[in-house]
């Protein structure tokens, strides 16, 4: 006997939408077919749930539907689907953000038939599944929540608003149209199709391929901005690398000592550099010899320097210019050269090391640090600048686009 499968309606889910811990206000969100019932239940028997108008805040006492205990006075907002974040019926409770209030409301909701606690990301997942946002927008939302600097926020917001998704959607539509024209030419080869149809499709594919290649050749600016970029502080022992890092971080993050070779590992601090997220890594002094631990530290320092987006090469203003050749070898166009200890020895212009202009600073007095920060922010900003067209921000985007580019190249290469 064949049983007709009953259409399963999605579970109604709820969760604390605001952060944990005590706060003035906490927001608890409910989404699903029973959201309206949950709202009415919490507003109490004979309560004013009839007062709730769509998308209007109502100030109301809230009760435990079981037993009728008062839980809090708060605001409720009713978002009937599909005009809601998830596309389903949604109710929001804005309650006082104390642990007992939050626990009381969550508990009362969990006791209601058909309601369960949401899994992480489940509200956004429903929004995605109900066509409220595409995947790039959902990723933009996640990035916006994670954003720590102004430039990251800007990029995430643009992605959430669909900028990147629109670029990809337009490409998809052009691809589909080129595909249907090619298929028409194959399926109806005997019929009266204009012979230009295949050539036109090929021209469209060629221009699409070029646009995708240009989009991919972006020096990873979107990904760099999302993940933050890495600045490595390199230089000979005792040049003042740790002191400079502390000075930049304005806190004691690295060990400063007068014994050469004490920074044996890589120490990192995260900074907001003029709105751009950077990690600054202090590395072991690059010099030959030393004990096994120091040698390992130097190996890591070199690796970090190679992985970094920008290097700050620090030289001791007293010892300079007989600077260590092993450090000089690392000075290139992606290096900001810093001559430290200018409180002890004021270097005479022109300041130049290995062909690169240098900045004089004192990590001790803070002299020249603002200029250095501004110069670093400018370099980093240029690397991450997302002013113009929307940039891809994740490896997922890059891999999908590379696959697409390769497929288009195969098509353009003809059968073979
Ligand atoms: P690192 O080995 O390159 O990390 O160097 P440190 O940061 O440990 O500094 C080595 C020594 O130089 C320490 O005694 C610091 O106090 C001193 N030092 C660092 N920066 C300055 C500076 O700008 N001026 C002066 N006078 N001393 C400094």
XYZ file of C-alpha atoms and ligand atoms in Angstrom:
444
model
C 0.000 0.000 0.000
C 1.364 3.338 -0.986
C 1.083 6.010 1.623
C 0.723 9.563 0.545
C 3.517 11.508 2.092
C 2.211 14.317 4.217
C 3.816 17.632 3.294
C 6.222 18.323 6.106
C 6.203 21.875 7.314
C 9.502 23.168 8.647
C 10.071 23.233 12.380
C 9.635 26.563 14.096
C 13.008 27.601 15.425
C 14.079 30.133 18.017
C 17.349 31.542 19.312
C 18.965 34.422 21.092
C 19.889 36.725 18.229
C 21.983 39.149 20.259
C 25.266 38.337 21.992
C 25.674 36.463 25.234
C 26.302 38.173 28.535
C 24.434 40.898 30.401
C 23.161 43.812 28.373
C 20.373 46.364 28.427
C 18.465 44.598 25.708
C 18.525 41.077 24.282
C 16.732 40.003 21.121
C 15.164 36.564 20.807
C 13.952 35.562 17.391
C 11.390 32.937 16.416
C 10.897 31.782 12.809
C 8.513 29.290 11.279
C 4.808 28.472 10.966
C 4.272 28.595 14.742
C 5.928 31.969 15.280
C 2.547 33.715 15.503
C 1.260 31.184 18.041
C 4.453 31.600 20.079
C 3.998 35.368 20.077
C 0.362 35.143 21.165
C 1.269 32.573 23.831
C 3.958 34.790 25.308
C 1.705 37.842 25.318
C -0.671 35.940 27.580
C -4.285 34.857 27.656
C -6.537 37.711 26.679
C -3.335 39.615 26.081
C -2.978 42.260 23.494
C -1.671 40.024 20.718
C -4.392 41.532 18.534
C -2.465 44.814 18.901
C 0.434 43.461 16.910
C 0.563 44.984 13.483
C 3.083 43.724 10.943
C 6.519 45.277 11.474
C 5.362 47.544 14.329
C 6.930 47.410 17.763
C 4.471 46.775 20.612
C 5.334 47.276 24.265
C 3.829 44.430 26.240
C 4.193 42.257 29.317
C 5.449 38.775 28.530
C 4.307 35.665 30.375
C 5.293 32.061 30.606
C 2.402 30.423 28.721
C 2.614 27.537 31.196
C 1.488 28.869 34.555
C 1.311 32.478 33.452
C 4.359 33.714 35.376
C 5.438 37.181 34.330
C 8.802 37.005 32.561
C 9.509 40.573 31.530
C 8.088 43.694 29.929
C 9.468 44.208 26.475
C 8.930 45.005 22.856
C 7.622 42.490 20.365
C 7.642 42.772 16.599
C 5.636 40.602 14.252
C 6.986 39.982 10.742
C 4.515 37.833 8.814
C 6.153 35.915 5.966
C 7.265 36.302 3.288
C 8.309 39.886 4.134
C 10.696 38.783 6.866
C 14.388 37.972 7.205
C 13.854 34.241 6.713
C 10.824 34.526 4.449
C 8.797 32.662 7.098
C 6.627 34.113 9.855
C 9.018 35.711 12.321
C 8.464 37.100 15.815
C 11.035 39.087 17.727
C 11.132 39.595 21.475
C 13.234 42.527 22.659
C 13.621 41.804 26.352
C 15.925 42.986 29.101
C 19.316 41.387 28.565
C 19.734 39.663 31.923
C 20.662 35.969 32.055
C 17.499 34.976 33.986
C 15.193 36.876 31.634
C 16.836 35.335 28.562
C 16.798 31.861 30.095
C 13.132 32.258 31.116
C 11.994 33.280 27.632
C 14.084 30.595 25.889
C 12.773 27.957 28.283
C 9.163 29.003 27.801
C 9.620 28.837 24.024
C 11.297 25.425 24.196
C 8.316 24.007 26.090
C 5.946 24.979 23.278
C 4.905 22.119 21.037
C 6.666 22.211 17.651
C 9.372 24.707 18.630
C 13.047 23.945 18.924
C 16.290 25.820 19.402
C 17.851 26.914 16.105
C 21.173 25.496 15.003
C 24.004 27.945 14.319
C 23.311 29.805 11.086
C 19.866 28.257 10.663
C 17.983 31.555 10.301
C 20.303 32.627 7.495
C 20.100 29.182 5.959
C 16.323 29.533 5.779
C 16.658 33.000 4.295
C 18.909 31.465 1.636
C 16.589 28.495 1.018
C 13.574 30.758 0.726
C 15.313 32.896 -1.875
C 15.725 35.889 0.429
C 19.449 36.089 -0.316
C 21.922 34.277 -2.524
C 25.016 32.543 -1.241
C 27.338 35.526 -1.788
C 24.933 37.697 0.214
C 24.811 35.122 3.024
C 28.603 35.119 3.029
C 28.530 38.924 3.072
C 26.297 38.796 6.144
C 28.718 36.434 7.910
C 31.608 38.731 6.982
C 29.709 41.791 8.207
C 29.236 40.155 11.595
C 32.950 39.276 11.658
C 34.123 42.664 10.313
C 36.589 44.382 12.634
C 37.586 47.415 10.598
C 35.785 50.033 8.538
C 37.109 48.772 5.184
C 36.043 45.213 6.009
C 32.598 46.453 6.942
C 32.308 48.333 3.666
C 33.238 45.312 1.592
C 30.958 42.953 3.550
C 28.028 45.338 3.286
C 28.471 45.662 -0.463
C 28.507 41.905 -0.784
C 25.463 41.543 1.478
C 23.625 44.070 -0.660
C 24.240 41.799 -3.631
C 26.955 43.611 -5.601
C 29.053 40.516 -6.147
C 26.024 38.297 -6.674
C 24.749 40.621 -9.415
C 28.050 40.384 -11.309
C 27.927 36.591 -11.197
C 24.216 36.451 -12.023
C 24.757 38.617 -15.113
C 27.578 36.296 -16.220
C 25.361 33.266 -15.640
C 22.609 34.720 -17.813
C 25.030 35.518 -20.639
C 26.470 32.011 -20.393
C 23.021 30.438 -20.542
C 22.102 32.463 -23.587
C 25.356 31.534 -25.370
C 24.747 27.913 -24.422
C 21.203 27.877 -25.785
C 22.368 29.423 -29.046
C 25.096 26.786 -29.411
C 22.617 24.016 -28.631
C 20.140 25.402 -31.134
C 22.826 25.316 -33.806
C 23.514 21.644 -32.988
C 19.890 20.508 -32.654
C 18.507 22.316 -35.669
C 21.502 22.220 -37.978
C 19.330 21.519 -41.047
C 17.000 24.361 -40.417
C 17.112 27.990 -41.256
C 19.172 29.436 -38.467
C 21.386 32.392 -39.204
C 24.914 30.980 -39.697
C 26.255 33.744 -37.512
C 24.670 32.158 -34.426
C 27.656 29.968 -33.512
C 30.167 32.732 -34.161
C 28.145 35.115 -32.000
C 28.020 32.606 -29.153
C 31.797 32.042 -29.422
C 32.434 35.804 -29.350
C 30.268 36.118 -26.246
C 32.155 33.257 -24.549
C 35.494 34.854 -25.456
C 34.480 38.165 -23.908
C 33.095 36.418 -20.817
C 36.323 34.520 -20.413
C 38.276 37.770 -20.576
C 36.067 39.401 -17.970
C 36.454 36.434 -15.619
C 40.231 36.425 -16.080
C 40.337 40.162 -15.314
C 38.171 39.593 -12.226
C 40.527 36.827 -11.061
C 43.657 38.917 -11.681
C 42.971 41.178 -8.743
C 46.062 40.585 -6.573
C 43.666 38.975 -4.068
C 42.570 42.400 -2.827
C 39.104 41.220 -1.709
C 40.461 38.151 0.038
C 43.234 40.201 1.627
C 40.734 42.653 3.008
C 38.489 39.887 4.309
C 41.311 37.914 5.943
C 43.545 40.838 6.839
C 47.036 41.182 5.465
C 50.318 40.280 7.027
C 53.132 42.694 7.797
C 56.386 41.092 8.938
C 58.926 43.084 10.917
C 62.350 41.894 9.890
C 65.866 43.041 10.599
C 69.091 42.210 12.370
C 69.085 41.380 16.095
C 68.745 44.355 18.414
C 67.603 46.730 15.696
C 64.475 47.320 17.794
C 61.929 45.088 16.077
C 60.164 44.052 19.290
C 60.212 47.635 20.541
C 58.700 48.796 17.270
C 55.946 46.192 17.455
C 55.125 47.278 20.991
C 55.134 50.852 19.880
C 52.749 50.043 17.023
C 50.479 47.948 19.184
C 50.749 50.465 22.045
C 50.958 47.566 24.396
C 53.582 45.130 25.540
C 52.986 42.276 23.147
C 56.560 41.188 22.477
C 59.447 40.624 24.811
C 61.976 43.427 24.621
C 65.432 42.663 25.892
C 68.980 43.763 25.464
C 70.287 40.269 24.845
C 70.526 39.586 21.121
C 68.303 36.820 19.827
C 65.514 36.780 22.422
C 62.581 36.876 20.042
C 62.758 33.250 19.119
C 59.328 32.689 17.808
C 56.990 34.814 15.780
C 54.809 37.185 17.790
C 51.738 38.676 16.181
C 49.400 41.523 16.930
C 46.266 42.495 15.072
C 45.863 46.132 14.219
C 43.326 48.362 12.572
C 45.560 50.363 10.275
C 43.530 53.264 8.935
C 40.491 51.007 8.562
C 42.408 48.063 7.121
C 42.937 44.867 9.090
C 46.557 43.847 9.465
C 48.503 41.341 11.455
C 51.957 42.554 12.367
C 54.431 39.793 13.095
C 57.665 40.368 14.963
C 60.275 37.888 13.853
C 63.556 36.657 15.194
C 66.557 38.779 14.284
C 68.049 37.571 11.058
C 71.654 36.764 11.696
C 73.826 33.760 11.152
C 74.775 31.356 13.908
C 73.188 31.196 17.344
C 71.859 28.127 19.105
C 69.419 25.598 17.671
C 66.355 27.424 19.001
C 67.528 30.669 17.506
C 68.233 29.005 14.173
C 64.673 27.657 14.158
C 63.378 31.121 15.038
C 65.303 32.581 12.122
C 63.927 29.914 9.796
C 60.384 30.829 10.848
C 61.183 34.515 10.481
C 62.283 34.008 6.902
C 59.163 31.996 6.125
C 56.960 34.652 7.683
C 58.790 37.305 5.687
C 58.176 35.381 2.483
C 54.474 34.901 3.278
C 53.949 38.514 4.233
C 52.231 41.110 2.080
C 54.442 43.908 3.337
C 57.701 43.939 5.246
C 59.019 46.463 7.689
C 62.808 46.149 7.578
C 64.215 47.666 10.739
C 67.821 48.785 11.064
C 69.630 50.112 14.082
C 70.319 53.786 13.382
C 73.558 53.571 15.361
C 74.913 50.496 13.554
C 73.494 51.387 10.166
C 74.734 51.587 7.369
C 76.900 48.509 7.863
C 73.586 46.630 7.923
C 73.515 42.858 7.776
C 73.578 41.701 4.141
C 71.175 38.846 4.954
C 68.551 41.439 5.879
C 69.391 43.723 2.992
C 68.598 40.805 0.702
C 64.988 40.947 1.882
C 64.516 44.630 1.034
C 62.422 45.004 -2.097
C 59.518 47.088 -3.399
C 57.197 45.473 -0.854
C 59.395 46.635 1.998
C 59.126 49.742 4.102
C 62.586 50.504 5.392
C 62.780 51.844 8.915
C 65.876 53.280 10.566
C 65.304 53.046 14.298
C 66.858 54.674 17.349
C 66.884 58.113 15.728
C 66.883 59.483 19.293
C 70.485 58.230 19.576
C 71.691 58.875 16.048
C 69.829 61.261 13.776
C 70.444 59.761 10.327
C 71.382 62.264 7.639
C 69.376 62.353 4.431
C 69.006 61.051 1.820
C 67.646 58.078 3.713
C 67.927 55.096 1.471
C 68.641 51.406 2.056
C 69.141 48.933 -0.779
C 67.581 51.393 -3.212
C 64.420 51.910 -1.135
C 63.569 55.153 0.673
C 63.753 54.839 4.441
C 61.904 56.412 7.364
C 63.656 57.451 10.559
C 61.863 56.571 13.796
C 62.468 56.017 17.452
C 60.572 53.142 18.969
C 61.654 54.504 22.332
C 60.304 58.061 22.050
C 57.652 57.381 19.410
C 59.259 59.866 17.058
C 58.336 59.228 13.407
C 55.890 56.438 14.298
C 52.859 58.332 12.989
C 54.586 58.863 9.652
C 55.463 55.172 9.559
C 51.880 54.161 10.359
C 50.570 56.467 7.652
C 53.037 55.060 5.110
C 52.126 51.485 6.047
C 48.389 52.275 5.904
C 48.840 53.759 2.452
C 50.661 50.655 1.183
C 48.136 48.318 2.736
C 45.231 50.407 1.488
C 46.568 50.214 -2.061
C 46.785 46.426 -1.764
C 43.243 46.041 -0.501
C 41.534 48.892 -2.284
C 38.072 47.742 -3.208
C 36.869 51.072 -4.500
C 35.792 50.080 -7.997
C 34.181 46.851 -9.099
C 33.209 44.305 -6.454
C 36.003 41.895 -5.573
C 35.789 38.195 -4.907
C 36.385 37.574 -1.227
C 36.726 33.827 -0.716
C 38.650 30.845 -2.002
C 35.277 29.327 -2.883
C 34.667 32.151 -5.365
C 38.173 31.873 -6.781
C 37.969 28.113 -7.304
C 34.535 28.237 -8.924
C 35.642 31.030 -11.251
C 38.863 29.228 -12.183
C 36.874 26.132 -13.044
C 34.534 28.231 -15.150
C 37.412 30.016 -16.887
C 39.033 26.643 -17.752
C 35.775 25.284 -19.141
C 35.317 28.364 -21.309
C 38.921 28.080 -22.514
C 38.265 24.450 -23.500
C 35.212 25.533 -25.459
C 37.194 28.253 -27.209
C 39.992 25.776 -27.955
C 37.460 23.812 -29.975
C 36.828 20.062 -29.968
C 39.944 18.089 -29.130
P 65.017 43.328 18.394
O 66.034 42.313 18.732
O 65.232 43.845 17.012
O 63.619 42.893 18.619
O 65.303 44.600 19.338
P 64.594 45.030 20.699
O 63.293 45.628 20.421
O 64.647 43.900 21.662
O 65.559 46.209 21.156
C 66.922 46.010 21.386
C 67.432 47.096 22.315
O 67.353 48.368 21.688
C 66.600 47.217 23.589
O 67.485 47.488 24.656
C 65.706 48.398 23.337
O 65.349 49.053 24.519
C 66.605 49.272 22.486
N 65.850 50.127 21.602
C 64.869 49.753 20.733
N 64.372 50.814 20.057
C 65.065 51.887 20.486
C 65.035 53.290 20.153
O 64.281 53.776 19.307
N 65.910 54.088 20.808
C 66.775 53.615 21.753
N 67.589 54.480 22.346
N 66.820 52.324 22.086
C 65.993 51.462 21.462
